[in-house]
Short mmCIF file of C-alpha atoms and ligand atoms in Angstrom, two decimals:
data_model
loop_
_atom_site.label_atom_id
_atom_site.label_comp_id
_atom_site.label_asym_id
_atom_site.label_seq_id
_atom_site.Cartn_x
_atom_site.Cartn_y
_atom_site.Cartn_z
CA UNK A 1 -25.11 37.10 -48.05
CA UNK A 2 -27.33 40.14 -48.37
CA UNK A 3 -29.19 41.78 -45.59
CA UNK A 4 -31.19 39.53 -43.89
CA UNK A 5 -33.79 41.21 -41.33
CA UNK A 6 -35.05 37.47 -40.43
CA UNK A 7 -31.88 36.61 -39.45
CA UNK A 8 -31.73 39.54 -36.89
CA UNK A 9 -34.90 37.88 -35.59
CA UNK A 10 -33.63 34.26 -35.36
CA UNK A 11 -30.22 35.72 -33.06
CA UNK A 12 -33.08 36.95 -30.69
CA UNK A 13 -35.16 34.50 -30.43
CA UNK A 14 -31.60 32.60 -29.85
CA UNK A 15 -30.39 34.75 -27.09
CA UNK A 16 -33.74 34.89 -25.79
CA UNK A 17 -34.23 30.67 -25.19
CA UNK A 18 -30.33 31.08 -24.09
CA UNK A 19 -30.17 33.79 -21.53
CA UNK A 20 -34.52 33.84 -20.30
CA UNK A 21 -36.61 32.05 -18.59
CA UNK A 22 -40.33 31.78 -17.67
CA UNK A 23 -39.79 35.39 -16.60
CA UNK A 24 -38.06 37.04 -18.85
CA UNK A 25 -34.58 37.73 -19.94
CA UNK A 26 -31.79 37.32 -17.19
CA UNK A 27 -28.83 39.04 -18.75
CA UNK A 28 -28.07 40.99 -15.90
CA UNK A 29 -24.40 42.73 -16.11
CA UNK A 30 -21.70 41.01 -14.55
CA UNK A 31 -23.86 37.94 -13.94
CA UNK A 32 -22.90 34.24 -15.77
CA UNK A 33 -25.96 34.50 -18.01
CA UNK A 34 -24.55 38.31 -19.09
CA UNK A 35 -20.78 36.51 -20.02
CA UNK A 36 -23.08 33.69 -21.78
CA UNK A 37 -24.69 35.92 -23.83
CA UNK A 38 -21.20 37.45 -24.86
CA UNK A 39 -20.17 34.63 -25.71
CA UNK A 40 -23.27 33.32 -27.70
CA UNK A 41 -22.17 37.08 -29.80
CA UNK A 42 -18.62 35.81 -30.05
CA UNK A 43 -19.70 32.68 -31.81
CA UNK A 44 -22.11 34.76 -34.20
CA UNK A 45 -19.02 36.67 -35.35
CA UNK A 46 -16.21 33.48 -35.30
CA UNK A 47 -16.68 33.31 -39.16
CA UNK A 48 -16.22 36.81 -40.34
CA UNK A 49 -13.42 38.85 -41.22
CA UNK A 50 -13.64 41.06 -37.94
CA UNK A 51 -11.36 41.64 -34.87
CA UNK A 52 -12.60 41.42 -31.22
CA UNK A 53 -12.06 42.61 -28.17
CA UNK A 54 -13.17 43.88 -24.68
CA UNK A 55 -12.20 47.52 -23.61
CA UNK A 56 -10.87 48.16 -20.28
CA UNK A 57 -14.56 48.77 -18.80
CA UNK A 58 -15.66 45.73 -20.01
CA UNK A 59 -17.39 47.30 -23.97
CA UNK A 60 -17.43 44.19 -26.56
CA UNK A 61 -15.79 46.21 -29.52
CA UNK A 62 -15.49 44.02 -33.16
CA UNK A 63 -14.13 45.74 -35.66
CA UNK A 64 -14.01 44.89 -39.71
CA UNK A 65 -11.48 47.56 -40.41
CA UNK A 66 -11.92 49.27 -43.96
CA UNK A 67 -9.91 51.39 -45.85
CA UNK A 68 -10.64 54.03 -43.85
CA UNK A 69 -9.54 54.47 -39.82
CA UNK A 70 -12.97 56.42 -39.42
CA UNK A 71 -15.10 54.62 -37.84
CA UNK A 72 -18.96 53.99 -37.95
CA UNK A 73 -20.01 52.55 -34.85
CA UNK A 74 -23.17 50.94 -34.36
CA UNK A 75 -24.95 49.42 -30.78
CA UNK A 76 -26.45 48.14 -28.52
CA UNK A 77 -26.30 46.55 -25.30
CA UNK A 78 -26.82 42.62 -24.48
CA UNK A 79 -27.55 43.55 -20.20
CA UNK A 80 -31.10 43.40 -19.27
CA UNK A 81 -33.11 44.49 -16.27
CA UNK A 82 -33.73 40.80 -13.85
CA UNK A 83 -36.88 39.40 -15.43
CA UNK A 84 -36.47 41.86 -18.61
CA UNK A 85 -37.63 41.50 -22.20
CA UNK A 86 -36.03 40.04 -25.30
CA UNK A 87 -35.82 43.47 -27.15
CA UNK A 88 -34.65 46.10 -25.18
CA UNK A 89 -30.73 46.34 -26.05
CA UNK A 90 -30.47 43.14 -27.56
CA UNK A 91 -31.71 44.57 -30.73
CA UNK A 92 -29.37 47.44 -31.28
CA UNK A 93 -26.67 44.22 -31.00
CA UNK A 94 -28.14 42.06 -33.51
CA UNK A 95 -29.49 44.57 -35.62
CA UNK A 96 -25.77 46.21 -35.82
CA UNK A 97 -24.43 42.23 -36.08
CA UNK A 98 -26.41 42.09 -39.02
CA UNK A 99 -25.35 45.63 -40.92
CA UNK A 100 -21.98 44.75 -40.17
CA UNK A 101 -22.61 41.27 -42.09
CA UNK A 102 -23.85 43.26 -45.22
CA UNK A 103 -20.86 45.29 -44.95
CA UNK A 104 -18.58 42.71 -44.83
CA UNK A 105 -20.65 40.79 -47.88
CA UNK A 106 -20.59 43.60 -49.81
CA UNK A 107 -17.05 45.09 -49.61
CA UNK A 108 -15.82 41.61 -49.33
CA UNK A 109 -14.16 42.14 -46.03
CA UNK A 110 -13.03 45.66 -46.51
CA UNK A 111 -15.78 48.51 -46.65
CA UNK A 112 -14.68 52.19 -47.48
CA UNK A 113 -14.85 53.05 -43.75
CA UNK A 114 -14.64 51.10 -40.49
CA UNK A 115 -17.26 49.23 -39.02
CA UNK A 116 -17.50 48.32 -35.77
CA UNK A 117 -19.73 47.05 -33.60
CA UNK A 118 -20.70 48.24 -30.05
CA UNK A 119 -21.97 46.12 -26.65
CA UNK A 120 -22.10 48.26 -24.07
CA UNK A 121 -21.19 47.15 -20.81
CA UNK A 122 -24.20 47.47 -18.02
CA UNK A 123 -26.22 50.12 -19.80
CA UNK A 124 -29.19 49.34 -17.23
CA UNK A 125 -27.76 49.52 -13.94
CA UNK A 126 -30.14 47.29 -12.44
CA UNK A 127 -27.65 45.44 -10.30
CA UNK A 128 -25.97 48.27 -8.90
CA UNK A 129 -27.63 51.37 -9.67
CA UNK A 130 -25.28 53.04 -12.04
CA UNK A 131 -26.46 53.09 -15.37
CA UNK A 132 -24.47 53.77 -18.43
CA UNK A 133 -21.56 52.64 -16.73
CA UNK A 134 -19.69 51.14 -19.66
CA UNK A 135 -20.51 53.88 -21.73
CA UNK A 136 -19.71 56.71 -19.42
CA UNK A 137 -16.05 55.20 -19.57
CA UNK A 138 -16.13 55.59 -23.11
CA UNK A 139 -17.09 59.10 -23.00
CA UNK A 140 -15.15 59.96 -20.05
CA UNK A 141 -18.09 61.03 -18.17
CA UNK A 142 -17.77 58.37 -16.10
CA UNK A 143 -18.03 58.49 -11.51
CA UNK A 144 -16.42 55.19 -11.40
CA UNK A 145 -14.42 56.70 -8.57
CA UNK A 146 -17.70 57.17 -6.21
CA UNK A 147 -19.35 54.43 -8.25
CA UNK A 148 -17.12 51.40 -7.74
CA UNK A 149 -17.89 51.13 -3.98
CA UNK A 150 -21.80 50.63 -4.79
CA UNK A 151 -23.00 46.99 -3.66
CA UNK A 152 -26.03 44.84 -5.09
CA UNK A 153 -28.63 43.50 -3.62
CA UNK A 154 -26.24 40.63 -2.01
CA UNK A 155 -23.88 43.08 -1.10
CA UNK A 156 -21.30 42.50 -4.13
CA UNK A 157 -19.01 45.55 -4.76
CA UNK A 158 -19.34 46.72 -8.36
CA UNK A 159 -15.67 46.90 -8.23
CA UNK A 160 -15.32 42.66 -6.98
CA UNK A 161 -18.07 42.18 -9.32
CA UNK A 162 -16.44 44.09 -12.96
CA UNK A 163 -13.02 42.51 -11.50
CA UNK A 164 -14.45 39.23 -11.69
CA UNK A 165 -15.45 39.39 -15.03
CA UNK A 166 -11.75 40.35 -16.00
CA UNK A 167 -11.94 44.17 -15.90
CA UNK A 168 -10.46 45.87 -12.82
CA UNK A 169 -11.86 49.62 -11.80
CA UNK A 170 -9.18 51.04 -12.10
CA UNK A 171 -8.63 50.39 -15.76
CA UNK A 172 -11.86 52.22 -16.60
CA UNK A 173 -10.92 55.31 -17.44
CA UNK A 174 -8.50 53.53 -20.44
CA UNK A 175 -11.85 53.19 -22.54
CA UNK A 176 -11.58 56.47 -23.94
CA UNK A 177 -9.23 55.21 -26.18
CA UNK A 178 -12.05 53.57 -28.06
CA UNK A 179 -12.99 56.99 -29.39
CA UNK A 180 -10.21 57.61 -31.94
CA UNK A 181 -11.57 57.44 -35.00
CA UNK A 182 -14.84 57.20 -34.10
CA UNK A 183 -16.81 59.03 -36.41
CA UNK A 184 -20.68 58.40 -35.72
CA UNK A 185 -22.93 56.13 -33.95
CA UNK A 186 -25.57 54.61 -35.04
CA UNK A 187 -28.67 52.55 -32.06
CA UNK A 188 -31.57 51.05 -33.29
CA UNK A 189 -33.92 50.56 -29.93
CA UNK A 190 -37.38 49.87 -29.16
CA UNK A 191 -39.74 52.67 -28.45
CA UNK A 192 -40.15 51.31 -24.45
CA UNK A 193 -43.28 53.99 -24.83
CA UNK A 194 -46.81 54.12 -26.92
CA UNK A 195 -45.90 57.08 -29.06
CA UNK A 196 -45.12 55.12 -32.23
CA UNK A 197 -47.62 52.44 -31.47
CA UNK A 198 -50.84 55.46 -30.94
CA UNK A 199 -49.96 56.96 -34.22
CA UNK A 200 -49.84 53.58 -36.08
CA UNK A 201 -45.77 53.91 -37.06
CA UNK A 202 -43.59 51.23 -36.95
CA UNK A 203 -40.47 53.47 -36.63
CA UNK A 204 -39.49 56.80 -35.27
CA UNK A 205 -36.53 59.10 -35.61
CA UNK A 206 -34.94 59.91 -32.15
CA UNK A 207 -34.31 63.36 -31.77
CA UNK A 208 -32.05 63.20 -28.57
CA UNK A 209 -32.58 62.52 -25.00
CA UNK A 210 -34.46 64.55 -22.49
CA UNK A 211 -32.53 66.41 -19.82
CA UNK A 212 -34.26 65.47 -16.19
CA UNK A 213 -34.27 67.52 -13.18
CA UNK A 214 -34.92 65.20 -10.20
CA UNK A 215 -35.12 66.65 -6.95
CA UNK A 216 -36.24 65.83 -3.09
CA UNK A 217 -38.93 67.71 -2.22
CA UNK A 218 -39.62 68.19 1.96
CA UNK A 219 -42.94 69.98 3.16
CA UNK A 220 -42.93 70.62 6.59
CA UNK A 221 -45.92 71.10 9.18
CA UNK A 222 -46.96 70.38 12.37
CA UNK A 223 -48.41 66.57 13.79
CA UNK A 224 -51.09 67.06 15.81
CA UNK A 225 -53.85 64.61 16.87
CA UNK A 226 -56.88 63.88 14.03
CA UNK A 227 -59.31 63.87 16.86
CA UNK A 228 -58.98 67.18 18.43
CA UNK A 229 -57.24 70.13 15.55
CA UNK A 230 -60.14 71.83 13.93
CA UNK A 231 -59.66 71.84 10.02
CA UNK A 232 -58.67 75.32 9.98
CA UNK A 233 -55.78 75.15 12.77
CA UNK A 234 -53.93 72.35 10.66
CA UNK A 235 -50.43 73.02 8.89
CA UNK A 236 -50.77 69.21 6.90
CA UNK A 237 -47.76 68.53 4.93
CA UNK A 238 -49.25 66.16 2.89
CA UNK A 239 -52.47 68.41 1.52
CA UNK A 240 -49.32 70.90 0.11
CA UNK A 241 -47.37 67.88 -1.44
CA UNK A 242 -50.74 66.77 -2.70
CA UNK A 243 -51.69 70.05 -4.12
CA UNK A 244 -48.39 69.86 -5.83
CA UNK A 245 -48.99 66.63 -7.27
CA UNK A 246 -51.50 67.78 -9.22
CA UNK A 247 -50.15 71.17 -10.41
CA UNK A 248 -47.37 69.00 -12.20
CA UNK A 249 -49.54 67.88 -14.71
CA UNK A 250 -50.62 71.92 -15.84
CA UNK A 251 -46.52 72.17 -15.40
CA UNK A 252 -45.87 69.68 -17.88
CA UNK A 253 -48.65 70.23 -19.96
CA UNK A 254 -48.00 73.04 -21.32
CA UNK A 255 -45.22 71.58 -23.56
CA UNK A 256 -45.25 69.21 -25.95
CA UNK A 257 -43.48 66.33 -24.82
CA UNK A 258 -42.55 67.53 -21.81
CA UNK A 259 -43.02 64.83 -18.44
CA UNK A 260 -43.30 65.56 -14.70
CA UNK A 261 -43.79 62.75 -11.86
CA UNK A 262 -43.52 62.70 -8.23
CA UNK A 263 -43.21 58.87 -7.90
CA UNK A 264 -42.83 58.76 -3.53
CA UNK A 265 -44.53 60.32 -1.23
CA UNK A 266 -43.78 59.57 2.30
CA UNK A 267 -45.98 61.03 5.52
CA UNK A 268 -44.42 61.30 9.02
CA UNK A 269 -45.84 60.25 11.23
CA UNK A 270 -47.96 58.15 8.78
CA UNK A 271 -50.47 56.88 11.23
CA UNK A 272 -54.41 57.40 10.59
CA UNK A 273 -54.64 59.50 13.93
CA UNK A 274 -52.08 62.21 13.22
CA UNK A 275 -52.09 65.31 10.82
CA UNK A 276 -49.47 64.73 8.65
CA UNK A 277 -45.91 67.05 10.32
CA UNK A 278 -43.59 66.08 7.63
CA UNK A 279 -44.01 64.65 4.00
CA UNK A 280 -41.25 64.01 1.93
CA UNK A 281 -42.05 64.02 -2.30
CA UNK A 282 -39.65 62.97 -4.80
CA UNK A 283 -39.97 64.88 -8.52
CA UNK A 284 -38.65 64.21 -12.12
CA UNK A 285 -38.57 66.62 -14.49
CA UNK A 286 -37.67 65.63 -18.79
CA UNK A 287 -37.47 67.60 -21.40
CA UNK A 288 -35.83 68.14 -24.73
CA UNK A 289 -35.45 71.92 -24.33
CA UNK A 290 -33.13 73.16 -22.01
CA UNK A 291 -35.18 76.33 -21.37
CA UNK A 292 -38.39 74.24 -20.74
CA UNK A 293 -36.90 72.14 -18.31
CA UNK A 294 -35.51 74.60 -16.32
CA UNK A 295 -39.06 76.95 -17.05
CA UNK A 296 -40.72 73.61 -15.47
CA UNK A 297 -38.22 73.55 -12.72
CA UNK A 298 -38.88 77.11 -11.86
CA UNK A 299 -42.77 76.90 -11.84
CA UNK A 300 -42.60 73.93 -9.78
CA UNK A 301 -40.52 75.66 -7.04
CA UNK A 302 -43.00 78.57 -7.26
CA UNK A 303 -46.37 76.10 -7.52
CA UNK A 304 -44.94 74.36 -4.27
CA UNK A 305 -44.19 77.73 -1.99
CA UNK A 306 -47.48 79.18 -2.77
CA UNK A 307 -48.94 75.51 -1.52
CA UNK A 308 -47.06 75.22 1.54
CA UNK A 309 -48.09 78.75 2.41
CA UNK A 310 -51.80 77.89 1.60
CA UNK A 311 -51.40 74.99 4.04
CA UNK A 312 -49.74 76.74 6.81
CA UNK A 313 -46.36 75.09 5.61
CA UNK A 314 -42.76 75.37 4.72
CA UNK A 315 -40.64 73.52 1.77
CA UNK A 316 -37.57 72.70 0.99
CA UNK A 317 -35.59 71.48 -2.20
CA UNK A 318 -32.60 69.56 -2.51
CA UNK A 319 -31.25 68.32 -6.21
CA UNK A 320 -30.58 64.79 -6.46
CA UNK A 321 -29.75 63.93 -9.65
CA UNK A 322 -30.20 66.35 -12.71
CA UNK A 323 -28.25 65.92 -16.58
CA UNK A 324 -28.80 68.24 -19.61
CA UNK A 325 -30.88 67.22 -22.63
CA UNK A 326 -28.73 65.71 -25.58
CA UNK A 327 -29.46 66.65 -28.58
CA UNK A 328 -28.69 64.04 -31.49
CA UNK A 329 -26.21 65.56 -34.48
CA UNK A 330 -28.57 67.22 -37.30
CA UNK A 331 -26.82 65.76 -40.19
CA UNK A 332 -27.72 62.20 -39.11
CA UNK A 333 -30.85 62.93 -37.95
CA UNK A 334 -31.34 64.13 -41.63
CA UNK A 335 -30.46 60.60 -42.96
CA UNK A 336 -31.94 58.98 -40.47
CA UNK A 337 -35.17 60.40 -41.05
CA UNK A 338 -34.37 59.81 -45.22
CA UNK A 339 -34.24 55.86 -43.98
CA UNK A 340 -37.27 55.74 -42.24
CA UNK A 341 -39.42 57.64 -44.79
CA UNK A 342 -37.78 54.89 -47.39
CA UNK A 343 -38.52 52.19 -45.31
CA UNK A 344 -41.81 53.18 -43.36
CA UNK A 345 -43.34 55.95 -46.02
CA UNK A 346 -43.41 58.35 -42.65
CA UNK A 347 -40.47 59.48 -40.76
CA UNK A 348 -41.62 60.91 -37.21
CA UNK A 349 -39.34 62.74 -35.11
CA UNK A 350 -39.69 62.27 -31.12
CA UNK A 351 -37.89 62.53 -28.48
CA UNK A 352 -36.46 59.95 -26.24
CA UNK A 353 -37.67 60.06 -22.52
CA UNK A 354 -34.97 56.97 -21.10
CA UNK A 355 -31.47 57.73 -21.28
CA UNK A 356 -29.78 55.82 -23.51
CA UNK A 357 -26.29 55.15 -24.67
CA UNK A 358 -26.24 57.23 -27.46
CA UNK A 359 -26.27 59.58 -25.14
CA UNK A 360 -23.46 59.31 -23.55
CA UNK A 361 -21.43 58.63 -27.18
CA UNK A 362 -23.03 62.37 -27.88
CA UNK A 363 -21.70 63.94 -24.86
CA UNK A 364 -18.26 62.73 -26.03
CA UNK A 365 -18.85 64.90 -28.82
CA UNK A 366 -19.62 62.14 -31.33
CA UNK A 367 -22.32 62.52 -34.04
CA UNK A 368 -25.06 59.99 -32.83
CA UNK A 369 -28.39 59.58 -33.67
CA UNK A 370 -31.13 56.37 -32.60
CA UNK A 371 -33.79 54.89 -34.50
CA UNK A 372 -36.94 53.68 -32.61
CA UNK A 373 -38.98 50.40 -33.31
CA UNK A 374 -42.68 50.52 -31.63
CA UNK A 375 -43.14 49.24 -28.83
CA UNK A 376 -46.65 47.03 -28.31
CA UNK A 377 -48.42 48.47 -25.45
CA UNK A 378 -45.69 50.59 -25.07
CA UNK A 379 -44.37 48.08 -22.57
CA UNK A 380 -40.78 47.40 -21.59
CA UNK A 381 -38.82 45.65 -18.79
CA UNK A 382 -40.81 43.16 -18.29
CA UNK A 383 -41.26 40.00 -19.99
CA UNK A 384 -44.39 41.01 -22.02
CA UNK A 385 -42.17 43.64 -24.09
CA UNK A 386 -43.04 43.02 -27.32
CA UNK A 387 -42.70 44.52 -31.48
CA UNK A 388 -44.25 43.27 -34.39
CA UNK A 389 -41.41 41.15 -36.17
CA UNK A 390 -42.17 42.86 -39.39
CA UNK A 391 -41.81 46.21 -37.58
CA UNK A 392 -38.26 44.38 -36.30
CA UNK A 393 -37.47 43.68 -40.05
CA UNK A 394 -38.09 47.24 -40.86
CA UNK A 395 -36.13 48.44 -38.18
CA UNK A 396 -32.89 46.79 -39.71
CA UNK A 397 -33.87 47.84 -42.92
CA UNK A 398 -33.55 51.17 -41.96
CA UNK A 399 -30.63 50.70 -39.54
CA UNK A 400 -28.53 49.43 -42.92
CA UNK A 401 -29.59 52.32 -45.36
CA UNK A 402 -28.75 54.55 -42.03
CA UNK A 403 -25.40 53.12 -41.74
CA UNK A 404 -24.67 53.29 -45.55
CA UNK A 405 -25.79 56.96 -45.59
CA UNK A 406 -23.50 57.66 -42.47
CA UNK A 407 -20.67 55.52 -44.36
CA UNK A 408 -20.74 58.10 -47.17
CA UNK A 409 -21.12 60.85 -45.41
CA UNK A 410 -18.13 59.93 -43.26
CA UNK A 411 -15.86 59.39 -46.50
CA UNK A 412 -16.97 63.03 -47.61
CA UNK A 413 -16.66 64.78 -44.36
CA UNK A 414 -12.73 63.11 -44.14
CA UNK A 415 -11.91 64.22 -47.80
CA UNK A 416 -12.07 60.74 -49.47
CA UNK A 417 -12.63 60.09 -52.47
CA UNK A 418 -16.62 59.35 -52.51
CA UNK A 419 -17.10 55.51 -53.01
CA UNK A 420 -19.23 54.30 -56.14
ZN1 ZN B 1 -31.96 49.60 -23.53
#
């Protein structure tokens, strides 16, 4: 069997009747419907000459083992937000199923380096908040200590919840051991944005992920009654926060692809007949460039003191979540962008504005690089998420002459001999 891009397409449309319903995929991690799609996998792989297993935090790992140890690794993740769509990590699994099928067809059984195939554990956090959970184990970046005490929505530990699936907490840390050998990783994803879709491409070469810079943001002034403070007595909270609101967008707009969003705003006392006293704003900050971001971070801070003093106000900042851009490794980013331009014609670089797993596999010091399929509307969790299936088709085109680009390069980098 050659490569078959169709038959990436028929294993979604599979998982997708298995695992969805009228609204959407329900593959969320740890559920039944989650271990139903990893089984549904297991039975896609029963007939070919791989190994299987699950890593101590709960990563599907199958393995056709070549005549090299090094490994290419390629991924995905088979979780979904509750009421997700029927792309959005479930094609980095099938894509990868499929390249590993060529492989396996074409070296009969044994390819000149490893293959294996990656689904991560809970890459979405949507029950529980953490995300990249099973691939922060991987890279050892993991907080499973803080983490394993978080509770869903029903008030499940993450720890009960992992445990019942066969994987106890404490075991985590073990999936580091996954990374011998590894050698590069591969993710095909969908856009989840319009970038690709506005410029009429059907792929895109993922640079990295953006760093983010999230942070509480407090303005303080005073309540007093609507009725009775003259305009020009007020210290209002909210007309600094609002002024700040706006300023983002020059902030960010300065830079390419640089974002800024303050998502909540919250007045106290929030009544129509008080001045706002207190209004509590919550920002995030994503860039590729290190020196942007924190550039942004800094105007920001500025934009908002010079606000709160225009108001009569005071502000305060407190960090509450912040992680460095990763940049993907430049020698795959060179073949990946060789793959699209063979598949596509055009091979545009972008960056990615979600985290992603990739990311994680990068911080672990592993060459990675991701692929991006457009995304219609650029919509994504939600059951409307949508590609073109010929854009799909592409997309696992280009993930195989990716992978057999990475293969080689692998082989040369470990002083191989250079397969014909
Ligand atoms: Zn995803």
């Amino acid at each position: 069997m050659s490569l078959d891009p169709k038959r990436t397409i028929a294993d979604l449309k599979e998982l997708r009747a298995l695992t969805g319903d009228d609204n959407g995929a329900q593959r969320l991690a740890w559920t039944d419907t989650w271990l139903k799609a990893r089984e549904w996998f297991q039975s896609k792989i029963k007939h070919l000459p791989v190994e299987h297993h699950y890593d101590a935090a709960g990563n599907s790992w199958t393995t056709l083992r070549g005549a090299s140890e090094k490994a290419l690794i390629l991924g995905g993740h088979l979780d979904s937000v509750p009421n997700g769509g029927w792309l959005d990590g479930s094609l980095g699994v099938t894509a990868s199923l499929e390249v590993l099928r060529h492989f396996a067809e074409e070296y009969a059984g044994r390819p000149p380096v490893t293959v294996r195939v990656v689904d991560w554990a809970d890459e979405e956090g949507a029950r529980f908040g953490r995300s990249l959970l099973g691939s922060s184990a991987f890279a050892g970046t993991s907080s499973i200590a803080s983490d394993r005490v978080r509770t869903d929505k029903d008030g499940i530990r993450l720890e009960d919840a992992v445990a019942r699936c066969g994987f106890p907490v404490d075991s985590f840390p073990e999936a580091t051991r996954e990374r011998n050998n590894a050698a590069a990783y591969l993710e095909l994803h969908i856009e989840q944005g319009p970038v690709l879709e506005r410029m009429e491409l059907p792929l895109g070469v993922v640079l990295g992920t953006k760093g983010v810079e999230r942070h509480a943001i407090t303005f303080f002034g005073q309540e007093a009654h609507s009725g009775s403070t003259p305009m020009d007595a007020r210290h209002d909270a909210l007309a600094a926060a609002a002024k700040l609101a706006l300023e983002i967008r020059a902030i960010a707009g300065k830079h390419k692809d640089a974002v800024c969003t303050i998502g909540s705003v919250k007045t106290f006392p929030g009544i129509v007949t008080a001045v706002v006293g207190r209004c509590e704003t919550a920002l995030d900050q994503r860039d590729l460039d290190a020196h942007i971001l924190a550039r942004m971070y800094r105007e920001a801070q500025e934009a908002s003191r010079r606000f709160a003093q225009e108001e009569k106000c005071t502000v305060e900042w407190s960090r509450i979540w912040s992680i460095e851009p990763i940049a993907f490794h430049p020698a795959l980013l060179g073949f990946c962008e060789e793959a699209v331009r063979e598949t596509a014609g055009v091979a545009h670089r972008l960056p990615s504005g979600p985290l992603h797993d990739a990311a994680e596999v990068a911080r672990a010091g592993i060459p990675a690089v991701m692929m991006f399929v457009q995304s219609l509307g650029g919509i994504s969790h939600n059951k409307i998420e949508d590609s073109k299936e010929e854009h799909l088709e592409m997309g696992v085109l280009a993930l195989d002459r990716l992978a057999a680009k990475t293969a080689r390069w692998i082989l040369e980098s470990s002083g191989s001999p250079r397969h014909p």
